[in-house]
mmCIF file of C-alpha atoms in Angstrom:
data_model
loop_
_atom_site.group_PDB
_atom_site.id
_atom_site.type_symbol
_atom_site.label_atom_id
_atom_site.label_comp_id
_atom_site.label_asym_id
_atom_site.label_seq_id
_atom_site.Cartn_x
_atom_site.Cartn_y
_atom_site.Cartn_z
ATOM 1 C CA MET A 1 10.508 -5.015 5.426
ATOM 2 C CA LEU A 2 12.838 -2.142 6.807
ATOM 3 C CA GLN A 3 14.576 -2.636 10.003
ATOM 4 C CA ASP A 4 16.699 0.286 10.169
ATOM 5 C CA THR A 5 15.729 2.361 12.745
ATOM 6 C CA ALA A 6 17.084 5.266 11.487
ATOM 7 C CA LEU A 7 15.159 5.035 8.797
ATOM 8 C CA GLN A 8 12.077 4.084 10.514
ATOM 9 C CA SER A 9 12.114 7.575 11.909
ATOM 10 C CA LYS A 10 12.610 9.425 9.260
ATOM 11 C CA PRO A 11 12.233 8.317 5.623
ATOM 12 C CA LEU A 12 15.733 8.568 3.369
ATOM 13 C CA ALA A 13 15.712 8.140 -0.671
ATOM 14 C CA PRO A 14 14.714 5.683 -2.019
ATOM 15 C CA TYR A 15 12.861 4.366 0.511
ATOM 16 C CA VAL A 16 8.874 5.364 1.654
ATOM 17 C CA PRO A 17 7.036 5.083 4.495
ATOM 18 C CA VAL A 18 3.659 2.785 3.042
ATOM 19 C CA SER A 19 -0.122 2.756 4.586
ATOM 20 C CA VAL A 20 -2.688 0.479 4.343
ATOM 21 C CA SER A 21 -5.971 1.613 2.727
ATOM 22 C CA ALA A 22 -9.219 -0.596 3.755
ATOM 23 C CA ARG A 23 -12.451 -0.139 1.504
ATOM 24 C CA HIS A 24 -13.690 3.287 2.237
ATOM 25 C CA VAL A 25 -16.246 5.880 0.654
ATOM 26 C CA HIS A 26 -15.951 9.880 -0.280
ATOM 27 C CA LEU A 27 -18.958 11.322 -0.579
ATOM 28 C CA GLN A 28 -20.371 13.975 -1.933
ATOM 29 C CA GLN A 29 -22.906 16.687 0.457
ATOM 30 C CA GLU A 30 -26.193 15.248 -1.357
ATOM 31 C CA HIS A 31 -25.045 12.087 -0.765
ATOM 32 C CA VAL A 32 -24.808 12.559 2.527
ATOM 33 C CA ASP A 33 -28.258 14.188 2.968
ATOM 34 C CA ILE A 34 -29.715 11.169 1.552
ATOM 35 C CA LEU A 35 -27.554 8.532 3.684
ATOM 36 C CA PHE A 36 -27.814 10.502 6.775
ATOM 37 C CA GLY A 37 -30.242 12.846 6.592
ATOM 38 C CA LYS A 38 -30.518 16.570 5.292
ATOM 39 C CA GLY A 39 -28.323 18.741 6.455
ATOM 40 C CA TYR A 40 -26.205 16.035 8.403
ATOM 41 C CA GLN A 41 -22.302 16.909 8.757
ATOM 42 C CA LEU A 42 -19.742 13.867 9.204
ATOM 43 C CA THR A 43 -17.973 13.541 12.062
ATOM 44 C CA LYS A 44 -14.411 13.584 12.207
ATOM 45 C CA ASP A 45 -12.584 10.519 14.186
ATOM 46 C CA ARG A 46 -9.105 10.696 13.288
ATOM 47 C CA ASP A 47 -6.508 12.158 10.755
ATOM 48 C CA ILE A 48 -4.836 9.689 8.121
ATOM 49 C CA SER A 49 -1.345 10.110 6.374
ATOM 50 C CA GLN A 50 -2.606 12.880 3.901
ATOM 51 C CA PRO A 51 -3.112 16.803 5.253
ATOM 52 C CA GLY A 52 -6.347 17.895 5.689
ATOM 53 C CA GLN A 53 -7.646 14.124 5.426
ATOM 54 C CA TYR A 54 -9.607 12.357 7.733
ATOM 55 C CA ALA A 55 -11.523 9.058 8.816
ATOM 56 C CA CYS A 56 -15.246 9.710 9.921
ATOM 57 C CA GLN A 57 -17.176 8.030 12.584
ATOM 58 C CA GLU A 58 -19.826 7.685 10.157
ATOM 59 C CA THR A 59 -20.013 4.151 8.192
ATOM 60 C CA VAL A 60 -22.550 2.613 5.491
ATOM 61 C CA THR A 61 -23.077 -0.536 3.841
ATOM 62 C CA LEU A 62 -21.938 -1.553 0.320
ATOM 63 C CA MET A 63 -24.036 -3.843 -1.818
ATOM 64 C CA GLY A 64 -23.593 -5.165 -5.208
ATOM 65 C CA PRO A 65 -25.603 -7.947 -7.428
ATOM 66 C CA GLY A 66 -23.314 -10.842 -5.347
ATOM 67 C CA GLY A 67 -23.530 -9.885 -1.919
ATOM 68 C CA LYS A 68 -22.899 -6.757 0.910
ATOM 69 C CA ILE A 69 -20.050 -5.626 2.528
ATOM 70 C CA SER A 70 -21.004 -3.503 6.016
ATOM 71 C CA ASN A 71 -19.214 -1.239 8.309
ATOM 72 C CA VAL A 72 -17.644 0.885 5.351
ATOM 73 C CA ARG A 73 -15.385 3.614 6.531
ATOM 74 C CA ALA A 74 -16.636 7.040 5.087
ATOM 75 C CA LEU A 75 -13.498 9.498 4.750
ATOM 76 C CA GLY A 76 -13.377 13.306 4.729
ATOM 77 C CA PRO A 77 -13.847 16.107 3.338
ATOM 78 C CA LEU A 78 -16.746 15.912 1.383
ATOM 79 C CA ARG A 79 -16.182 15.548 -2.617
ATOM 80 C CA LYS A 80 -17.583 16.430 -5.581
ATOM 81 C CA GLN A 81 -18.444 13.194 -6.902
ATOM 82 C CA THR A 82 -19.086 10.235 -4.764
ATOM 83 C CA GLN A 83 -16.229 7.117 -4.608
ATOM 84 C CA VAL A 84 -16.275 4.015 -3.411
ATOM 85 C CA GLU A 85 -12.759 2.482 -3.364
ATOM 86 C CA VAL A 86 -12.331 -1.592 -2.840
ATOM 87 C CA ALA A 87 -10.365 -4.196 -3.101
ATOM 88 C CA ARG A 88 -10.495 -6.765 -5.381
ATOM 89 C CA SER A 89 -11.502 -9.433 -3.331
ATOM 90 C CA ASP A 90 -14.346 -7.132 -1.733
ATOM 91 C CA ALA A 91 -15.395 -6.822 -5.264
ATOM 92 C CA ARG A 92 -15.811 -10.623 -5.574
ATOM 93 C CA VAL A 93 -18.028 -10.383 -2.870
ATOM 94 C CA LEU A 94 -19.931 -7.426 -4.085
ATOM 95 C CA GLY A 95 -20.347 -9.522 -7.229
ATOM 96 C CA ILE A 96 -18.660 -6.407 -9.511
ATOM 97 C CA SER A 97 -15.781 -5.723 -11.516
ATOM 98 C CA PRO A 98 -14.344 -2.337 -10.872
ATOM 99 C CA PRO A 99 -11.423 -1.196 -12.872
ATOM 100 C CA VAL A 100 -7.953 -0.202 -11.502
ATOM 101 C CA ARG A 101 -7.876 4.292 -11.672
ATOM 102 C CA HIS A 102 -6.498 7.427 -9.769
ATOM 103 C CA SER A 103 -8.809 8.713 -7.453
ATOM 104 C CA GLY A 104 -11.034 11.267 -9.458
ATOM 105 C CA ASP A 105 -10.883 9.120 -12.808
ATOM 106 C CA LEU A 106 -14.760 7.710 -11.899
ATOM 107 C CA LYS A 107 -16.150 8.210 -15.907
ATOM 108 C CA GLY A 108 -17.296 4.135 -17.086
ATOM 109 C CA SER A 109 -16.013 2.674 -13.137
ATOM 110 C CA ALA A 110 -18.584 -0.010 -11.651
ATOM 111 C CA PRO A 111 -22.034 0.857 -10.602
ATOM 112 C CA ILE A 112 -22.573 0.273 -6.643
ATOM 113 C CA VAL A 113 -25.494 0.603 -3.573
ATOM 114 C CA ILE A 114 -24.305 2.596 -0.667
ATOM 115 C CA ILE A 115 -26.742 2.072 2.447
ATOM 116 C CA GLY A 116 -26.909 4.413 5.220
ATOM 117 C CA PRO A 117 -28.853 4.924 8.444
ATOM 118 C CA LYS A 118 -31.637 7.035 6.135
ATOM 119 C CA GLY A 119 -31.815 6.243 2.854
ATOM 120 C CA THR A 120 -29.918 4.899 -0.096
ATOM 121 C CA VAL A 121 -27.810 5.759 -3.143
ATOM 122 C CA ARG A 122 -27.400 3.951 -6.134
ATOM 123 C CA LEU A 123 -24.496 4.902 -8.217
ATOM 124 C CA LYS A 124 -24.265 4.136 -12.062
ATOM 125 C CA GLU A 125 -20.400 4.616 -11.645
ATOM 126 C CA GLY A 126 -18.493 5.428 -8.931
ATOM 127 C CA CYS A 127 -16.541 2.186 -7.630
ATOM 128 C CA ILE A 128 -13.044 1.942 -8.277
ATOM 129 C CA ILE A 129 -10.186 0.074 -7.082
ATOM 130 C CA ALA A 130 -7.625 2.387 -6.288
ATOM 131 C CA ASP A 131 -4.040 2.208 -8.276
ATOM 132 C CA ARG A 132 -0.666 1.641 -6.236
ATOM 133 C CA HIS A 133 0.397 5.043 -5.830
ATOM 134 C CA ILE A 134 3.085 7.021 -3.451
ATOM 135 C CA HIS A 135 2.176 10.871 -2.409
ATOM 136 C CA MET A 136 4.855 13.254 -2.803
ATOM 137 C CA THR A 137 6.343 16.919 -2.783
ATOM 138 C CA PRO A 138 8.095 18.465 -5.392
ATOM 139 C CA GLN A 139 10.797 18.462 -3.234
ATOM 140 C CA ASP A 140 10.433 15.090 -2.638
ATOM 141 C CA ALA A 141 10.266 13.958 -6.278
ATOM 142 C CA GLN A 142 13.638 15.704 -6.600
ATOM 143 C CA ALA A 143 15.394 13.737 -4.313
ATOM 144 C CA TYR A 144 13.807 10.851 -5.569
ATOM 145 C CA GLY A 145 14.684 11.253 -8.837
ATOM 146 C CA VAL A 146 10.840 10.779 -9.891
ATOM 147 C CA TYR A 147 8.403 12.985 -11.658
ATOM 148 C CA ASN A 148 4.539 12.818 -11.497
ATOM 149 C CA SER A 149 2.514 10.564 -13.103
ATOM 150 C CA GLN A 150 5.599 8.302 -13.237
ATOM 151 C CA LYS A 151 5.294 4.328 -13.174
ATOM 152 C CA VAL A 152 7.929 2.716 -10.787
ATOM 153 C CA SER A 153 8.528 -0.341 -9.043
ATOM 154 C CA VAL A 154 8.768 -0.897 -5.085
ATOM 155 C CA LEU A 155 11.074 -3.692 -3.363
ATOM 156 C CA VAL A 156 9.414 -4.771 -0.207
ATOM 157 C CA GLU A 157 12.115 -6.564 1.706
ATOM 158 C CA GLY A 158 10.838 -9.164 4.665
ATOM 159 C CA GLU A 159 9.348 -13.042 4.538
ATOM 160 C CA LYS A 160 6.964 -12.379 1.780
ATOM 161 C CA GLY A 161 9.208 -9.735 0.078
ATOM 162 C CA GLY A 162 8.886 -9.060 -3.742
ATOM 163 C CA ILE A 163 8.364 -6.441 -6.372
ATOM 164 C CA MET A 164 5.095 -4.444 -6.767
ATOM 165 C CA ASN A 165 4.949 -2.980 -10.373
ATOM 166 C CA GLN A 166 2.658 -0.190 -11.714
ATOM 167 C CA VAL A 167 3.230 2.297 -8.881
ATOM 168 C CA THR A 168 1.943 6.024 -9.495
ATOM 169 C CA ILE A 169 4.127 8.654 -8.382
ATOM 170 C CA ARG A 170 1.806 11.639 -7.678
ATOM 171 C CA VAL A 171 3.061 14.899 -6.528
ATOM 172 C CA ARG A 172 1.793 18.110 -5.069
ATOM 173 C CA ASP A 173 2.830 20.628 -2.919
ATOM 174 C CA ASP A 174 0.544 19.639 -0.094
ATOM 175 C CA TYR A 175 0.691 16.063 -0.326
ATOM 176 C CA ALA A 176 2.649 14.159 2.586
ATOM 177 C CA LEU A 177 5.552 11.594 1.704
ATOM 178 C CA ASP A 178 3.516 8.063 1.747
ATOM 179 C CA MET A 179 2.590 5.023 -0.667
ATOM 180 C CA HIS A 180 -0.976 3.935 -0.590
ATOM 181 C CA ILE A 181 -1.864 0.111 -1.335
ATOM 182 C CA ASP A 182 -5.083 -1.511 -0.384
ATOM 183 C CA THR A 183 -5.858 -4.477 1.922
ATOM 184 C CA ASP A 184 -5.013 -7.375 -0.819
ATOM 185 C CA ASP A 185 -1.289 -6.358 -1.687
ATOM 186 C CA ALA A 186 -1.043 -5.887 2.299
ATOM 187 C CA ASN A 187 -1.714 -9.590 2.864
ATOM 188 C CA ALA A 188 -0.153 -10.533 -0.383
ATOM 189 C CA PHE A 189 3.510 -8.969 0.699
ATOM 190 C CA GLY A 190 2.977 -9.336 4.737
ATOM 191 C CA LEU A 191 2.719 -5.202 5.265
ATOM 192 C CA THR A 192 1.095 -4.048 8.150
ATOM 193 C CA GLY A 193 1.545 -0.118 7.175
ATOM 194 C CA ASN A 194 4.241 0.447 9.406
ATOM 195 C CA GLU A 195 7.241 -0.358 7.364
ATOM 196 C CA TYR A 196 9.234 1.322 4.626
ATOM 197 C CA VAL A 197 9.581 0.148 0.903
ATOM 198 C CA LYS A 198 12.251 1.080 -1.571
ATOM 199 C CA ILE A 199 11.326 2.555 -5.058
ATOM 200 C CA ILE A 200 13.763 0.994 -8.043
ATOM 201 C CA LEU A 201 13.329 2.392 -11.101
#
């Protein structure tokens, strides 16, 4: 866990800021209509780390053969295909076995039931555990000496520090520099989402 205040105010290679992503859903309009009512529009609550992405006020319940999890946040904007992202510990509660995948790679992923105030959506596939990944622009990638889809390791400093392997670099012009991990990884390494971690190649 980096303590240097200069780095905390402005990221400097090889350090990157980290954000913790809790369980959430991305919805397509057809499923918004089922869950919340025909023609319903999700209500923006607050911006999140990537430009144009935001948390919504609306929540849903996830159900699997082993149990359910309530108050799961919807994120905007709408997607072409509904996607549910959970941590491994969530999957155990639900009694499902989602694969570790990139966002949007849903073919053959786990089935899940989504329950809203107006209706229920039963997905044959769509639930994943998101891979550890770092968003960056092409300029960032050049500065950090990495490339799109590269797998790197990341050093976490601090009392529960260690090394995270299999971290995917994602490069796009409209990305903001940020590493995304789920709550299981955050808890394992003692991270809260206000730290910097170090890319080690």
